[in-house]
JSON list of C-alpha atoms and ligand atoms in Angstrom, two decimals:
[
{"chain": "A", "resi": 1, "resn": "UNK", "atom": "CA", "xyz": [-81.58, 11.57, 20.53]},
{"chain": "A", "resi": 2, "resn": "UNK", "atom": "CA", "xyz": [-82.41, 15.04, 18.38]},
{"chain": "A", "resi": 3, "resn": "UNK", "atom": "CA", "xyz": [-80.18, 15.47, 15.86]},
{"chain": "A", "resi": 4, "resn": "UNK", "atom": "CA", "xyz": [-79.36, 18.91, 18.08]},
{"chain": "A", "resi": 5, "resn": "UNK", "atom": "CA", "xyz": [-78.41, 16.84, 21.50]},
{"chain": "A", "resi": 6, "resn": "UNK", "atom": "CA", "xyz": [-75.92, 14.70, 18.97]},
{"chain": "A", "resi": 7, "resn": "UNK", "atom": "CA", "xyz": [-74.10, 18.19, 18.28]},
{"chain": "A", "resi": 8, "resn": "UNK", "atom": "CA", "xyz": [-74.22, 19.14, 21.49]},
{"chain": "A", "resi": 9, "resn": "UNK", "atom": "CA", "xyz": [-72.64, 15.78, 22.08]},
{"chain": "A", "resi": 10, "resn": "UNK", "atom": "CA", "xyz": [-70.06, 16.23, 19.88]},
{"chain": "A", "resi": 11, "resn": "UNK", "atom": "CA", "xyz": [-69.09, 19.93, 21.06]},
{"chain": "A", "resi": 12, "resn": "UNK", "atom": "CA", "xyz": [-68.72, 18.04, 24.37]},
{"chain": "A", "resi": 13, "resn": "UNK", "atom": "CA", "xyz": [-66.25, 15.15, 23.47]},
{"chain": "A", "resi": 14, "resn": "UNK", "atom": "CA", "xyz": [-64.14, 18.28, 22.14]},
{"chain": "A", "resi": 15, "resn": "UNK", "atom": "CA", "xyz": [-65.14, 18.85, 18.85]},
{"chain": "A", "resi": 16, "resn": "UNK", "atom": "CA", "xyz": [-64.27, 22.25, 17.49]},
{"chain": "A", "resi": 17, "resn": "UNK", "atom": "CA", "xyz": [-67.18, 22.64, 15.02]},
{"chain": "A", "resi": 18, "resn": "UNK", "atom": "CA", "xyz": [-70.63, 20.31, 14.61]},
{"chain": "A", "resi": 19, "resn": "UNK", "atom": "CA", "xyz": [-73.28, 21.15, 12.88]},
{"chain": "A", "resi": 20, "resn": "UNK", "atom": "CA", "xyz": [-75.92, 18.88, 10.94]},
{"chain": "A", "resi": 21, "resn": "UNK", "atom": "CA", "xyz": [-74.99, 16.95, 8.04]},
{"chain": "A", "resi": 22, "resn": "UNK", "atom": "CA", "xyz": [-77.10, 17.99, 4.96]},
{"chain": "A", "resi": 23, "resn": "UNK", "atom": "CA", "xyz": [-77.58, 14.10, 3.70]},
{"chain": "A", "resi": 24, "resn": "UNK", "atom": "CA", "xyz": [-78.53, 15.62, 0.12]},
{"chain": "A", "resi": 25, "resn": "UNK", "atom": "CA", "xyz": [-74.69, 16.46, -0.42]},
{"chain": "A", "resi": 26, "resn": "UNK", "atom": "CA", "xyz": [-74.10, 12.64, -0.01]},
{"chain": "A", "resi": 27, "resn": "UNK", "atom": "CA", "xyz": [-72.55, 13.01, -3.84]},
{"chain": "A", "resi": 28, "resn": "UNK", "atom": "CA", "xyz": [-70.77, 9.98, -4.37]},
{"chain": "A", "resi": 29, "resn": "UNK", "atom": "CA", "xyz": [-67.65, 10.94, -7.07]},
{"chain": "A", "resi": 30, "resn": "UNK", "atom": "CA", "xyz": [-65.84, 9.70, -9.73]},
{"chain": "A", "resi": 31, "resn": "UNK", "atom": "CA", "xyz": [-63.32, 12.23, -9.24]},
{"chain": "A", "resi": 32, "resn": "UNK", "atom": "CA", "xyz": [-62.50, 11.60, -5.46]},
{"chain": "A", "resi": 33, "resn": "UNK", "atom": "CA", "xyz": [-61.54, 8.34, -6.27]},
{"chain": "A", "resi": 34, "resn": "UNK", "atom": "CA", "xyz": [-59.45, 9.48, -8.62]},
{"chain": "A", "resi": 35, "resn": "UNK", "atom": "CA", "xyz": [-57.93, 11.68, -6.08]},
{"chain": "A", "resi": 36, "resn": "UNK", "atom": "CA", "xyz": [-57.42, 8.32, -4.36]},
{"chain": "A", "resi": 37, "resn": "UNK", "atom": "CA", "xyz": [-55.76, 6.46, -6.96]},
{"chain": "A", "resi": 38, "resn": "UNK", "atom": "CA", "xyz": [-53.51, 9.34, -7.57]},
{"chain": "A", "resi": 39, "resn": "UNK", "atom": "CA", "xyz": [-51.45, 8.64, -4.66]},
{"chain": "A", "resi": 40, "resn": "UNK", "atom": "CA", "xyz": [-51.48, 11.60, -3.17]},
{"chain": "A", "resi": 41, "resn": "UNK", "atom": "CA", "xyz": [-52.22, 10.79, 0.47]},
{"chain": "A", "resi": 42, "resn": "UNK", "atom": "CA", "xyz": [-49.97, 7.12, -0.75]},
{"chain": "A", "resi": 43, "resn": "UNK", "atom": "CA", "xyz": [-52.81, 5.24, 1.14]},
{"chain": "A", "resi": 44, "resn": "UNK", "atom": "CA", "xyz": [-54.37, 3.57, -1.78]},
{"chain": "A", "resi": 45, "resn": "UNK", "atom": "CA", "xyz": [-54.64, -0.06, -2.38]},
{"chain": "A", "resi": 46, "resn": "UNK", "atom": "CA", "xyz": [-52.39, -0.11, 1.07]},
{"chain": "A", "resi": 47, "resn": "UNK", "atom": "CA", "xyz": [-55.22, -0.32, 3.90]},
{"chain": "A", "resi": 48, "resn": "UNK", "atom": "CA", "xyz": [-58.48, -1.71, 4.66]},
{"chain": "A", "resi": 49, "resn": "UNK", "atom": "CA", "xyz": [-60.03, 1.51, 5.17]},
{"chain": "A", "resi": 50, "resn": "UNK", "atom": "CA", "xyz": [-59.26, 3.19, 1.64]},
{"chain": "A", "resi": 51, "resn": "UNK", "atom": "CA", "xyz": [-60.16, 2.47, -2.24]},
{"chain": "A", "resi": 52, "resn": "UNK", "atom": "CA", "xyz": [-59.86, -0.23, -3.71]},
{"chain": "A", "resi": 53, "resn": "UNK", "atom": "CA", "xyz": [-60.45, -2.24, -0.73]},
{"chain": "A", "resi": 54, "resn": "UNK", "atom": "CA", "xyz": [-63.82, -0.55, 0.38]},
{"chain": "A", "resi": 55, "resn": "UNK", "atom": "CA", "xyz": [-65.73, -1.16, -2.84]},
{"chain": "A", "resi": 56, "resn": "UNK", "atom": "CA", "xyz": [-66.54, 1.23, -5.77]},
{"chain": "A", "resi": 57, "resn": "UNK", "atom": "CA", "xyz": [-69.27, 4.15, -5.54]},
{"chain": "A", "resi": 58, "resn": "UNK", "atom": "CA", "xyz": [-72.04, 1.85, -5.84]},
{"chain": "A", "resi": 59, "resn": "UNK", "atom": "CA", "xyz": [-71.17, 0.64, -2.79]},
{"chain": "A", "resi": 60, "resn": "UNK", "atom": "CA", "xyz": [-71.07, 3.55, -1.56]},
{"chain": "A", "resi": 61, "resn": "UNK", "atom": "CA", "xyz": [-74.04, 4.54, -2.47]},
{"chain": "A", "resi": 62, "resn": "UNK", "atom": "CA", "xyz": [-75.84, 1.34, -0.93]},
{"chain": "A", "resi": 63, "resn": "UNK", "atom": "CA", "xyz": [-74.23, 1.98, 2.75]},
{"chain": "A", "resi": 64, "resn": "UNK", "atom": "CA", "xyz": [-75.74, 4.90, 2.99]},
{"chain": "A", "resi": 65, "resn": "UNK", "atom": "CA", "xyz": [-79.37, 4.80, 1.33]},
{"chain": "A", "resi": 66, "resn": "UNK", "atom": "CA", "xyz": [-80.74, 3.37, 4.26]},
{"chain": "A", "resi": 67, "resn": "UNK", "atom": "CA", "xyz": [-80.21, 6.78, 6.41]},
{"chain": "A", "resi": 68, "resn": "UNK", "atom": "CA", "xyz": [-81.62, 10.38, 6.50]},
{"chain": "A", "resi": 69, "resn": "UNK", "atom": "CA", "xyz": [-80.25, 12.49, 9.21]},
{"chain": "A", "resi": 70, "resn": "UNK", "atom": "CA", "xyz": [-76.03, 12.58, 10.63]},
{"chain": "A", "resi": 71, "resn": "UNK", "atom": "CA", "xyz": [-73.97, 15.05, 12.03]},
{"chain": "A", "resi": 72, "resn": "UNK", "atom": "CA", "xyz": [-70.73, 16.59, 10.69]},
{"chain": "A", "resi": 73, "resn": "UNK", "atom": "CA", "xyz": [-67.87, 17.20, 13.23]},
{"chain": "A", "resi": 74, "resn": "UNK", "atom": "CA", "xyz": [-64.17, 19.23, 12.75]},
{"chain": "A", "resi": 75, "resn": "UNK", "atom": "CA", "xyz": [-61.15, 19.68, 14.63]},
{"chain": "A", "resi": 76, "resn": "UNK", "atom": "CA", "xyz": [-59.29, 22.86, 13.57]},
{"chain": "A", "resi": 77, "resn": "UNK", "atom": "CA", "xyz": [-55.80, 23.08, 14.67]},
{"chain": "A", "resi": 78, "resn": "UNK", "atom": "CA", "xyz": [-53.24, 25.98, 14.79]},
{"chain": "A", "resi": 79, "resn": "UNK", "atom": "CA", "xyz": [-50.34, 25.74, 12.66]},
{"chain": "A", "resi": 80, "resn": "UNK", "atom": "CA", "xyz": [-46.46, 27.55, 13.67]},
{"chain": "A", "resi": 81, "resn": "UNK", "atom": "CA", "xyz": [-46.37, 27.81, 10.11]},
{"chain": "A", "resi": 82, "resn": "UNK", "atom": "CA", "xyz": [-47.23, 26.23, 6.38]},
{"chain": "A", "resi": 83, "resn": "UNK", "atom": "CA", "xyz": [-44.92, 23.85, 6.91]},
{"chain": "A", "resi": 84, "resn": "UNK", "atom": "CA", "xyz": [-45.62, 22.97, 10.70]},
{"chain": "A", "resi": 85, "resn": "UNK", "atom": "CA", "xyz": [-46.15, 18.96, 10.37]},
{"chain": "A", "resi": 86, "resn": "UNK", "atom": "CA", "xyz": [-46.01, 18.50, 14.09]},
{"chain": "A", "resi": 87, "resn": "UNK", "atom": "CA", "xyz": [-48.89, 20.70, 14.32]},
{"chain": "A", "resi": 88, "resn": "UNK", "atom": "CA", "xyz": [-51.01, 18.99, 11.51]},
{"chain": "A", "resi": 89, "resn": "UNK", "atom": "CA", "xyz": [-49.77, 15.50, 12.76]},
{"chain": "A", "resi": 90, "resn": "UNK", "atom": "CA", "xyz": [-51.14, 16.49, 16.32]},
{"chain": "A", "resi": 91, "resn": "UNK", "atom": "CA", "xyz": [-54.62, 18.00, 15.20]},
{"chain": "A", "resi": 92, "resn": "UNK", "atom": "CA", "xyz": [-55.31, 14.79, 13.43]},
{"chain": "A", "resi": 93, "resn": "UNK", "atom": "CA", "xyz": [-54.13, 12.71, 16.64]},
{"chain": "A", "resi": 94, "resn": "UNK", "atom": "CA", "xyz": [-56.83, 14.52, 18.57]},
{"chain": "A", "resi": 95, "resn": "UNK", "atom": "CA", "xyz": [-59.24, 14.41, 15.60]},
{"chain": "A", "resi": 96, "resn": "UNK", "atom": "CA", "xyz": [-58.92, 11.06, 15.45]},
{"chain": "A", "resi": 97, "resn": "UNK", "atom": "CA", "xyz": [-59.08, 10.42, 19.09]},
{"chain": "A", "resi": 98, "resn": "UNK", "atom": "CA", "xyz": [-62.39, 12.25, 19.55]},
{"chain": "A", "resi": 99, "resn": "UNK", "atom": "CA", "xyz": [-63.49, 10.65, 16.65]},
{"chain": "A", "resi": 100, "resn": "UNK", "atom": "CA", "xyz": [-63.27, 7.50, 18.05]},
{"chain": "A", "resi": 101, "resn": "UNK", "atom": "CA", "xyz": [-65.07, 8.63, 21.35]},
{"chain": "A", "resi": 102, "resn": "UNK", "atom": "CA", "xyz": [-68.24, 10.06, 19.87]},
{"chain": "A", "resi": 103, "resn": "UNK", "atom": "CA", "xyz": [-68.55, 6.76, 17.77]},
{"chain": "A", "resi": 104, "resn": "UNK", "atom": "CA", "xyz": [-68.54, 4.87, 21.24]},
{"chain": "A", "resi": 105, "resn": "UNK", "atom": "CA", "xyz": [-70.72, 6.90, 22.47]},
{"chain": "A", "resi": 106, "resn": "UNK", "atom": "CA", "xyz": [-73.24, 7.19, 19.72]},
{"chain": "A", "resi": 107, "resn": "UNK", "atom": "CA", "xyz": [-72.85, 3.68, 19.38]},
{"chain": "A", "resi": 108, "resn": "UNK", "atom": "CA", "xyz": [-75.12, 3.10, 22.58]},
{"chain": "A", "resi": 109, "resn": "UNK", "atom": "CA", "xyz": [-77.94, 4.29, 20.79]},
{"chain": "A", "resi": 110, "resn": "UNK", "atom": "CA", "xyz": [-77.65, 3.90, 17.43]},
{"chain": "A", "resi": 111, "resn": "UNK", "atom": "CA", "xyz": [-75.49, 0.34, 17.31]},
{"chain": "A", "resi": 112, "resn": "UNK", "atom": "CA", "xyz": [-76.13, 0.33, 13.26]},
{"chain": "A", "resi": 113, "resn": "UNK", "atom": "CA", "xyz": [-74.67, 4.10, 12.67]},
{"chain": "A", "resi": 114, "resn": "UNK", "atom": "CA", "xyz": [-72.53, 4.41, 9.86]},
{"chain": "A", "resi": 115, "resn": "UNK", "atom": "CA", "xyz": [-68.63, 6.59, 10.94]},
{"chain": "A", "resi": 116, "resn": "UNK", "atom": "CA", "xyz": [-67.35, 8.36, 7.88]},
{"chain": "A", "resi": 117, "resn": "UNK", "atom": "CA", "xyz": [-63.97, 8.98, 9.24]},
{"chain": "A", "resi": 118, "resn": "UNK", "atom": "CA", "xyz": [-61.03, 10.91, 7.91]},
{"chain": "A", "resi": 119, "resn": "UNK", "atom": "CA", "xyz": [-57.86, 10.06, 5.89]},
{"chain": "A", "resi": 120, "resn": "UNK", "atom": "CA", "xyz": [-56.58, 6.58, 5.99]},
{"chain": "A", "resi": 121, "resn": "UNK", "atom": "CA", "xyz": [-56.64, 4.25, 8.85]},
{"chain": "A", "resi": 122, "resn": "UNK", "atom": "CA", "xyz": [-53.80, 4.35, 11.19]},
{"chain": "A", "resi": 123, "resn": "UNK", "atom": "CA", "xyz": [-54.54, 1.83, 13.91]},
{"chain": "A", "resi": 124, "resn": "UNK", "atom": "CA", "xyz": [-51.87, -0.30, 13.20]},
{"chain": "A", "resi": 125, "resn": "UNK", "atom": "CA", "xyz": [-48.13, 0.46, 12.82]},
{"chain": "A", "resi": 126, "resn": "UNK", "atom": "CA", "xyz": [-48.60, -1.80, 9.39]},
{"chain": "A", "resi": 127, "resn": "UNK", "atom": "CA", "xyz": [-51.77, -2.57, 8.05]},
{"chain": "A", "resi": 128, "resn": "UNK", "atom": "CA", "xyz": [-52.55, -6.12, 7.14]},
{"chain": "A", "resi": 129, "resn": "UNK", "atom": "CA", "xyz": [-53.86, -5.35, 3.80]},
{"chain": "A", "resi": 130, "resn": "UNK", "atom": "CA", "xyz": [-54.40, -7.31, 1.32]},
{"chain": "A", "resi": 131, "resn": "UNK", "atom": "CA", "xyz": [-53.25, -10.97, 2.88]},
{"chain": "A", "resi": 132, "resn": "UNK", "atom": "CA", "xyz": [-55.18, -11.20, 6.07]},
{"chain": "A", "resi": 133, "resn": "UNK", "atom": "CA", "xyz": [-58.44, -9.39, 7.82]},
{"chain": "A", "resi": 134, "resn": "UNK", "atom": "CA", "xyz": [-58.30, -5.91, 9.31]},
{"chain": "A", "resi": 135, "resn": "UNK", "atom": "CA", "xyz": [-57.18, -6.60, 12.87]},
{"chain": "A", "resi": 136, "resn": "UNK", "atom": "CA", "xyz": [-59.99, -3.98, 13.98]},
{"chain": "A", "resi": 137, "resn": "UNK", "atom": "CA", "xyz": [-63.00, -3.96, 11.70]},
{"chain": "A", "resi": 138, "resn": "UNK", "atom": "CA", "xyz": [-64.95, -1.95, 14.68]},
{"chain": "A", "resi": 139, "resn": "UNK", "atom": "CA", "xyz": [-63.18, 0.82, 15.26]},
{"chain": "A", "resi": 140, "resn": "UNK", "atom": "CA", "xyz": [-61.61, 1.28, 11.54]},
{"chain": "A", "resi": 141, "resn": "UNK", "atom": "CA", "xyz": [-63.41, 3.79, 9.55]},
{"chain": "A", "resi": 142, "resn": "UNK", "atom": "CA", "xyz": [-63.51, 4.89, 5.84]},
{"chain": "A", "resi": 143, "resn": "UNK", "atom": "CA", "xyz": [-62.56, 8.49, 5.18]},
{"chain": "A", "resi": 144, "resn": "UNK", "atom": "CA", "xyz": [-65.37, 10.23, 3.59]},
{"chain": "A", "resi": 145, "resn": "UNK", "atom": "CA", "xyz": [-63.32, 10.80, 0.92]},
{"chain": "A", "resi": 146, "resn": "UNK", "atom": "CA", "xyz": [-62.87, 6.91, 0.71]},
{"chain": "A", "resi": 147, "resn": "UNK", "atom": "CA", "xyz": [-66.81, 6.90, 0.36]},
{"chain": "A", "resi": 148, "resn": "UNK", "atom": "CA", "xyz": [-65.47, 9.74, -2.85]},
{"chain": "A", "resi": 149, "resn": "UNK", "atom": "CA", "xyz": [-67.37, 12.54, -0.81]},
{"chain": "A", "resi": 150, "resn": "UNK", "atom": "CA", "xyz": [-65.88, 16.23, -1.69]},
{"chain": "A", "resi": 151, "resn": "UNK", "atom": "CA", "xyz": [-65.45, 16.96, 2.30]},
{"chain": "A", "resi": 152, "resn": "UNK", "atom": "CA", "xyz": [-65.10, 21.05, 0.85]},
{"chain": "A", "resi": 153, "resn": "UNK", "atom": "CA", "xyz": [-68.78, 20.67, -0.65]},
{"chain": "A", "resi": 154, "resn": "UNK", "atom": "CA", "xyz": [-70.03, 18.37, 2.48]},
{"chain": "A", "resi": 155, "resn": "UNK", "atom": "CA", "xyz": [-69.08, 20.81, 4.68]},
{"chain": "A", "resi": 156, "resn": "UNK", "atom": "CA", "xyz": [-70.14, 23.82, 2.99]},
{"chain": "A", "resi": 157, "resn": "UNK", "atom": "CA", "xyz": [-73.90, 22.10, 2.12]},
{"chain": "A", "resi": 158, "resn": "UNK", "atom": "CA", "xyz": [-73.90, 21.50, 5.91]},
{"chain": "A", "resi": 159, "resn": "UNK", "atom": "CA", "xyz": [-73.57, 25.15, 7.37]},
{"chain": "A", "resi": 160, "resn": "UNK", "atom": "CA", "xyz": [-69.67, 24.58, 8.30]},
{"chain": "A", "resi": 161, "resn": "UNK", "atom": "CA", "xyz": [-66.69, 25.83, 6.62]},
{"chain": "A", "resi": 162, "resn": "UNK", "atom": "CA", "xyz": [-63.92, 23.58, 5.00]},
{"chain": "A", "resi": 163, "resn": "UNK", "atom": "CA", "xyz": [-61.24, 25.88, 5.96]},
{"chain": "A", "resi": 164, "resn": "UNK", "atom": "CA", "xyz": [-61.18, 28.06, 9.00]},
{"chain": "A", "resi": 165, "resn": "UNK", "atom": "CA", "xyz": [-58.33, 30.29, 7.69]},
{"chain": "A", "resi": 166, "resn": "UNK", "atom": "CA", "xyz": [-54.65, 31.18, 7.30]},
{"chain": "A", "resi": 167, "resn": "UNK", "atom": "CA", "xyz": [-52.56, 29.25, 10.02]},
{"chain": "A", "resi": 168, "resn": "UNK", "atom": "CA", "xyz": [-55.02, 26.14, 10.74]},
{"chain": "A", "resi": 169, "resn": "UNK", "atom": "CA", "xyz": [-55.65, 23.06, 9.52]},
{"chain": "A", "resi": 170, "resn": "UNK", "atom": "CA", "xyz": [-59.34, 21.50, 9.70]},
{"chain": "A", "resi": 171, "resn": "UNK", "atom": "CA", "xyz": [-60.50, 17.80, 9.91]},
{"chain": "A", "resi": 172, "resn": "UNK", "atom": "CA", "xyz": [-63.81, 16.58, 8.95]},
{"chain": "A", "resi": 173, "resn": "UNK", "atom": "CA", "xyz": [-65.75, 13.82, 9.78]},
{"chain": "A", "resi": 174, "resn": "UNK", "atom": "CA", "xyz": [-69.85, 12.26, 9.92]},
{"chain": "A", "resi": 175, "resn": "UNK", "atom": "CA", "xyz": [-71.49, 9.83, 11.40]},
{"chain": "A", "resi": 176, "resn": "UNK", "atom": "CA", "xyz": [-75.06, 8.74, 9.72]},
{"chain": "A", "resi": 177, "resn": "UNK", "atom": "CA", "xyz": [-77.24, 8.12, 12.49]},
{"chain": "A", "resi": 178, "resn": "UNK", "atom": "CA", "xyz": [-80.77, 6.35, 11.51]},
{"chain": "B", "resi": 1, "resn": "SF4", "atom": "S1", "xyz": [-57.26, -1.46, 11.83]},
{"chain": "B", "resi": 1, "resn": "SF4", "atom": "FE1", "xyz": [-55.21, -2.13, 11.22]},
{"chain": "B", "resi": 1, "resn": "SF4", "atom": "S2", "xyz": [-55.62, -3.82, 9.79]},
{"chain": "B", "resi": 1, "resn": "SF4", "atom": "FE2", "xyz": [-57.53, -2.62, 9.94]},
{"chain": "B", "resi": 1, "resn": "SF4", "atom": "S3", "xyz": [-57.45, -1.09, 8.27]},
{"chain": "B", "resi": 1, "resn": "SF4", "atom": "FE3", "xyz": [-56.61, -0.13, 10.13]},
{"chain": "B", "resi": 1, "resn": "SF4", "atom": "S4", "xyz": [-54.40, -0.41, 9.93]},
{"chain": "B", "resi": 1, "resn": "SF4", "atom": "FE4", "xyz": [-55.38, -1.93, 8.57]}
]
């Protein structure tokens, strides 16, 4: 598929913006991870999906040689107000959720794609980190911050915005394709 039918794609499972992903802003940083390990999001070193489990930037940065072209796809949701965490809670529910369906889908075609996915995994009610295997290796997907991508400089390398404005919250996530 052109790179154009896989936006079109996305726009179609529901996706609120999709656009190409500029592959030269794959910048793999110190200072995400550091993010990470700050507990900020309290994920780290508790799932499968997220630092330190997923390997340092090296890693990172051997996943993804192999590809040149992906696509870049957000959810934007409307918030009641700054504080509104039913909103945010349900934009990342349907984020997630078409997520998952465009992976499917692209899957068909490109069975070796890589999903950059966003914040940490929440397939199970409680992750079996570190003592036994993720129960879902398919369909569990590192953030791209978990990669350490700066979503903010992704996005805006890739034609899309980080932050749609006042009152909405905005998701991000890629999928490398070939
Ligand atoms: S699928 Fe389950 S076991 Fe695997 S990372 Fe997600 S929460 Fe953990």
């Amino acid at each position: 598929m052109k790179t154009e039918e896989l936006i079109e794609l996305a726009l179609e499972v529901g996706f609120d913006h999709a656009g190409e992903l500029n592959m030269g802003a794959l910048d793999f940083r110190p200072e995400v991870r550091d993010m990470c390990s700050s507990g900020r999001c309290r994920a780290y070193g508790t799932r499968w999906s997220c630092p330190p489990a997923v390997g340092d930037l090296e890693r990172s940065r051997r996943r993804t040689e192999k590809y040149h072209r992906g696509i870049l796809v957000q959810t934007t949701g409307q918030m009641a107000h700054d504080f509104d965490s039913e909103g945010i809670l349900q934009a990342e529910k349907r984020h997630k959720e078409r997520f998952a369906t465009l992976v499917r889908q692209i899957r068909y075609g490109y069975p070796d794609c890589l999903p950059m996915g966003t914040g940490a995994c929440t397939l199970c009610r409680k992750c079996t980190y570190p003592d036994r295997p993720c129960r879902h290796p398919e369909e569990m997907f590192t953030s791209m911050e978990g990669y350490g991508l700066l979503v903010n400089d992704v996005a805006k390398a890739s034609g899309l915005r980080y932050d749609y404005g006042p009152g909405t919250i905005t998701y991000s996530a890629a999928v490398l394709i070939d």
